[in-house]
Each structure stands twice: as C-alpha cells, then as structure tokens.
mmCIF file of C-alpha atoms in Angstrom:
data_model
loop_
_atom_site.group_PDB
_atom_site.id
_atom_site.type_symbol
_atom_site.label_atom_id
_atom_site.label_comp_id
_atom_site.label_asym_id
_atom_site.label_seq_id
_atom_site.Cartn_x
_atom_site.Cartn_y
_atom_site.Cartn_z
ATOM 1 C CA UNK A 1 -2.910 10.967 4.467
ATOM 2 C CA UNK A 2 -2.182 8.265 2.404
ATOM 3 C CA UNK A 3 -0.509 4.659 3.259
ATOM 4 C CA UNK A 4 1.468 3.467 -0.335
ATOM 5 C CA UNK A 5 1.349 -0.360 -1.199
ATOM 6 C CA UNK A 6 3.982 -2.036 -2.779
ATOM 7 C CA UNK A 7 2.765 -2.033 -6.060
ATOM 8 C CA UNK A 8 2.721 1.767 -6.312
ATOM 9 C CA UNK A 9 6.265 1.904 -5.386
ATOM 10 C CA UNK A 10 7.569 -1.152 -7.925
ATOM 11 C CA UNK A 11 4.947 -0.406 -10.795
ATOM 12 C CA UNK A 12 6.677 2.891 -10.827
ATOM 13 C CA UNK A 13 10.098 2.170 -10.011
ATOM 14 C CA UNK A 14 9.960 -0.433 -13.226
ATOM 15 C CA UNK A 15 7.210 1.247 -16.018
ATOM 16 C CA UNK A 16 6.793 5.102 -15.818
ATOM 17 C CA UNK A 17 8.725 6.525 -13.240
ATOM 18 C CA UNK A 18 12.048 4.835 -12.776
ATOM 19 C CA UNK A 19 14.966 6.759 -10.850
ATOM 20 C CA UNK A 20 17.206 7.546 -13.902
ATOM 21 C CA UNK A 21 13.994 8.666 -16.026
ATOM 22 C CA UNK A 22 11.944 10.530 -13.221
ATOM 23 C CA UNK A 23 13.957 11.138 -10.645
ATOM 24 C CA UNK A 24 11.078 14.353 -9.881
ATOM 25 C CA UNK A 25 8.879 11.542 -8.879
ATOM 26 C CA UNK A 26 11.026 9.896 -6.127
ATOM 27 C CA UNK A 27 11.899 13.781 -4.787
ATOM 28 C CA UNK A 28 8.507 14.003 -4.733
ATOM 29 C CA UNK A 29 7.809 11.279 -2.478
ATOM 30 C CA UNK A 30 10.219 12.305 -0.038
ATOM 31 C CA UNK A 31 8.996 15.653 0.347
ATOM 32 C CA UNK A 32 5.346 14.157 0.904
ATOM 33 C CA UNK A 33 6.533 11.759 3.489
ATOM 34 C CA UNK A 34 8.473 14.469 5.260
ATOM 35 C CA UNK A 35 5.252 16.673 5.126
ATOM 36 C CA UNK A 36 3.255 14.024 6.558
ATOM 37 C CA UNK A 37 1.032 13.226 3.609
ATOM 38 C CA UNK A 38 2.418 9.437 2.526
ATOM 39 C CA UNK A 39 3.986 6.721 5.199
ATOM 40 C CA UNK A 40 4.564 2.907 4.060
ATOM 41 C CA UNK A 41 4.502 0.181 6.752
ATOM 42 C CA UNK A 42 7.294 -2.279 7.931
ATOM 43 C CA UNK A 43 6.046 -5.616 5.968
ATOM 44 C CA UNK A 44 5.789 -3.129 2.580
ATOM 45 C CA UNK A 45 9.187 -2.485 3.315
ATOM 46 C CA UNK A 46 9.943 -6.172 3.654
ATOM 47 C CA UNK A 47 8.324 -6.811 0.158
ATOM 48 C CA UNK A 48 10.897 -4.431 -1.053
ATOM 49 C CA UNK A 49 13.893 -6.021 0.780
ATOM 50 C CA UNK A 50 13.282 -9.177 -1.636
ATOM 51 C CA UNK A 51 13.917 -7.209 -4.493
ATOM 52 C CA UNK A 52 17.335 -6.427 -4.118
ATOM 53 C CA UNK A 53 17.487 -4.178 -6.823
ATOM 54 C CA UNK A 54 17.321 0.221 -6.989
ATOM 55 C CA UNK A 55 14.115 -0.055 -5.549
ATOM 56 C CA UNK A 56 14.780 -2.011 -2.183
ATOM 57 C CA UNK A 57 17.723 0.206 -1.837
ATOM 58 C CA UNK A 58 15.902 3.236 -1.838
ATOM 59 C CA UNK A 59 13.449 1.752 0.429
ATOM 60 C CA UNK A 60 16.647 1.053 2.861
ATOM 61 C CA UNK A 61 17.919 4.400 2.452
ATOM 62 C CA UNK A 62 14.392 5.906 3.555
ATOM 63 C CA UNK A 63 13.373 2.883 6.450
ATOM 64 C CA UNK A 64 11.876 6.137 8.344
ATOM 65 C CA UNK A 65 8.889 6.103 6.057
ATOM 66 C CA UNK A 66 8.009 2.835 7.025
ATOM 67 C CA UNK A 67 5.931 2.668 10.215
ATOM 68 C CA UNK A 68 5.177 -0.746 12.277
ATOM 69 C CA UNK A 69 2.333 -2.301 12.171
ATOM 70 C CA UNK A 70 1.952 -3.336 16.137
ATOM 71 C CA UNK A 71 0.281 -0.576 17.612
ATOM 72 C CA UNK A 72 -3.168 -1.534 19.201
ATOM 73 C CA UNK A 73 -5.606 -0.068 16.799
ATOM 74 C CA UNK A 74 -3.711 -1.807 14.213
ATOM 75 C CA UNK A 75 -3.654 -5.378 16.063
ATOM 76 C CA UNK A 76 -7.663 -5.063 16.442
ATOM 77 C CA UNK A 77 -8.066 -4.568 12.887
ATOM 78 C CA UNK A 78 -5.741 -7.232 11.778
ATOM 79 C CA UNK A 79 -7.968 -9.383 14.269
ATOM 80 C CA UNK A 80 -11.044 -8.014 12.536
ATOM 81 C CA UNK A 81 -9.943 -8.281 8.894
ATOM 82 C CA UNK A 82 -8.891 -12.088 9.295
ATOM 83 C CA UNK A 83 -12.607 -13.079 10.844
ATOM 84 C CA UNK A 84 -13.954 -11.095 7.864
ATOM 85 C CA UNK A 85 -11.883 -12.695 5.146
ATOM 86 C CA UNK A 86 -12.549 -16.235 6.591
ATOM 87 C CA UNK A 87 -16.303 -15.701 6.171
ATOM 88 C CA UNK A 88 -16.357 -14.344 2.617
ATOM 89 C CA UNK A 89 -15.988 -16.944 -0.144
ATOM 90 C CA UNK A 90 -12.499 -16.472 -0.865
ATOM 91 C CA UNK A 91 -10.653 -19.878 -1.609
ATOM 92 C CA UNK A 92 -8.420 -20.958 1.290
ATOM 93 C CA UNK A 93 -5.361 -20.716 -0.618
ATOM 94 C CA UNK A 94 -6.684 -16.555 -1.494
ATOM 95 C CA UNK A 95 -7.404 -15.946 2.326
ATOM 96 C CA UNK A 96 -4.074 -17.960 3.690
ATOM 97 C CA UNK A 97 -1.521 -15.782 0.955
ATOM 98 C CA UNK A 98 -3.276 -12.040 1.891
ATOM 99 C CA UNK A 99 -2.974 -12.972 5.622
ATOM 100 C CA UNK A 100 0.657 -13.615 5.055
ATOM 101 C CA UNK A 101 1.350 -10.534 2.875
ATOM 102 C CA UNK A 102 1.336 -6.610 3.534
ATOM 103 C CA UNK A 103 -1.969 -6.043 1.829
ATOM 104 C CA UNK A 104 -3.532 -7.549 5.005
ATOM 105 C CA UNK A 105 -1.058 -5.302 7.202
ATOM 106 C CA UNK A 106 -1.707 -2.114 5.241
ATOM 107 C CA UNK A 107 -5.498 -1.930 5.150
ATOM 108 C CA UNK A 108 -5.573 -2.838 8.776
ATOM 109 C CA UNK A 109 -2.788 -0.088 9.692
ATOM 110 C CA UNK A 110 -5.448 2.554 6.895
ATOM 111 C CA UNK A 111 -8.519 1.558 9.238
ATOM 112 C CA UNK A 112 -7.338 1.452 12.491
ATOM 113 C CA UNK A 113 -5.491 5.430 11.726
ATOM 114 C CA UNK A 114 -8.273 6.604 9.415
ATOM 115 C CA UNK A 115 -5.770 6.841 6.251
ATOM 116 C CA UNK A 116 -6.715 5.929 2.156
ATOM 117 C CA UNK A 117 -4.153 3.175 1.075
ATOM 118 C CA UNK A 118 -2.964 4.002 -2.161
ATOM 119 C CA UNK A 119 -3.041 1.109 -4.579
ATOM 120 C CA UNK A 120 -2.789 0.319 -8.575
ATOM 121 C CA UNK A 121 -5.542 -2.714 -7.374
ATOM 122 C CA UNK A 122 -9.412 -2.192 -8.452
ATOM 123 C CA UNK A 123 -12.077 -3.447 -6.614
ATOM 124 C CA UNK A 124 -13.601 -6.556 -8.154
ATOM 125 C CA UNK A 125 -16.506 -8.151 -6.528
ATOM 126 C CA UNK A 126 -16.627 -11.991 -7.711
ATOM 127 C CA UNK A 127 -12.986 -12.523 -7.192
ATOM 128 C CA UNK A 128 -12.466 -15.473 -5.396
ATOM 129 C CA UNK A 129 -8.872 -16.739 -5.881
ATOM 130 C CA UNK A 130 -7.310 -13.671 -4.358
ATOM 131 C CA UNK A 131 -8.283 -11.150 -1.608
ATOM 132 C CA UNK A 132 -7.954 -7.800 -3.015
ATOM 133 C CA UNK A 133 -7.235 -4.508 -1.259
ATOM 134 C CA UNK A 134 -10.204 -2.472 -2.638
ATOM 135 C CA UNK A 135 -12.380 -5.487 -1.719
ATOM 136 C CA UNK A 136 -11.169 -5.415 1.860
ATOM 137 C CA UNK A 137 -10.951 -1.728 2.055
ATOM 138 C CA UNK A 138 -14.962 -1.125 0.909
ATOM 139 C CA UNK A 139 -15.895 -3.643 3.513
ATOM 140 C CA UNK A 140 -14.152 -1.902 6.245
ATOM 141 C CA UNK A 141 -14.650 1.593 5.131
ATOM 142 C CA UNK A 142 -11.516 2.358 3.689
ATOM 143 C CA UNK A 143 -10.764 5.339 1.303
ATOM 144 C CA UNK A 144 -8.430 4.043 -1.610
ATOM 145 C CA UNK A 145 -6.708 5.644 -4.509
ATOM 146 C CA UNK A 146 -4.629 5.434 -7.535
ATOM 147 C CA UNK A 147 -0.573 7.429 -7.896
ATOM 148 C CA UNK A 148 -2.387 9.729 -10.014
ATOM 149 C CA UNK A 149 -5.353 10.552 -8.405
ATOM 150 C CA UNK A 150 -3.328 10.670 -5.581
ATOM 151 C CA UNK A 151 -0.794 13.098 -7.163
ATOM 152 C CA UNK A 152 -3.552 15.295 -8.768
ATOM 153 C CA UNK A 153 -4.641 15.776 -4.807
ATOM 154 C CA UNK A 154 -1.110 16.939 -3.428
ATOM 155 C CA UNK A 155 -0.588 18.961 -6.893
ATOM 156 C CA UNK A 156 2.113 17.454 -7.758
ATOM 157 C CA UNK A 157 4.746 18.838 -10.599
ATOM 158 C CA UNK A 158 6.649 16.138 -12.106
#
C-alpha cells in the first residue's frame, strides 16, 4: 500500500494530469483508495486546504482518504524521526520546517504501518538545507516510489 505526498497530488493536478485533461487519472485514484491500495494523511490534507483551488476541493470532497496521524505506532515514529533528524547535519532552519510539515507526518505514519510513501522527491545525500523524504525514508527503512512506478505496479490504464 502506498501513502501519497502532497506533491504527487499538486504536481499532477497542475502539469500532466489536471481534472479537465485527465480526468482517468483522478477516477483512478479513487478506485485505488477504495480498494485499499493508496490513503493520504490528515496534515497532507491540510497542505491541500491552503490551496483553495480544484485541487483542495477535491481533497474536501474525498476527506475519507485521509487518515490521522495519532495512532501509537505513528506517535513513536514521529518521536523517533525528530531525535534522528536533530542528529544528522541538517541546518536548524531544514530540521525546524520538515518537523512542522506533512513530510515528517507521512514517513512516520509509512514506518510505523509498513507502507511505501509515494513521492516526486529523490534521495540526495549531502543535502543539508532541507530534510528530504527519501533521505528520511532510507534511514528508517522506508519503501518509496514515484506516480509512475507506482501506476506501472497497480496497472493502471489512463
């Protein structure tokens, strides 16, 4: 199962997929949350709220797909991540802006429930200024994937 970032939803929502060009893609979505493949959490969903555009309306009309985040599993992991990002040699700003975004939230919620987040972020080693997803996710044993390696898996006819 797969737990979608933000990114995935808005990079496709405003490049290659938008609703009036694709709407295929956005059925297809649906139909892979209902079958239990994709679910979002709550502070994604927040990150869409801000939008108020097509996007964060979808993401109102479809608030089921987005689980909490405060489930015990979850809470240790959040716990875990934050000790781990404060001993790396991120900057303070870079650990202080992923603690207070849903990147921290989503590859806590991936590890704690054994799920691959599915990002358009690549791991890059020597990054310092930002924590990225990948980064976090190697270090805690986290599958991660691309929309089109994820779509390739779930076959996926656009």
């Amino acid at each position: 199962m797969y737990v979608v970032d933000t990114n995935i939803l808005v990079e496709a929502q405003r490049r290659y997929y938008g609703f009036s060009i694709v709407p295929s893609f956005w059925i297809f979505l649906e139909d892979q949350f209902v079958r239990g493949n994709l679910v979002s959490i709550r502070p994604v969903l927040a990150e869409l709220r801000e939008g108020e555009d097509e996007l964060s309306a979808w993401a109102n009309e479809h608030k089921q797909f987005f689980s909490p985040v405060d489930d015990a599993k979850t809470l240790i992991k959040l716990m875990e991540i934050a000790d781990w990002a404060n001993q790396q040699n991120f900057t303070q700003a870079a650990i202080s802006e992923f603690l207070d975004e849903a990147d921290y939230y989503l590859v806590a919620y991936a590890a704690a429930h054994q799920l691959t987040v599915l990002t358009h972020e690549h791991y890059s080693p020597d990054v310092r200024k930002r924590v990225l997803i990948p980064n976090v996710c190697r270090a805690f044993g986290v599958d991660y994937r691309d929309t089109f390696e994820m779509m390739h898996q779930l076959g996926a006819r656009i």
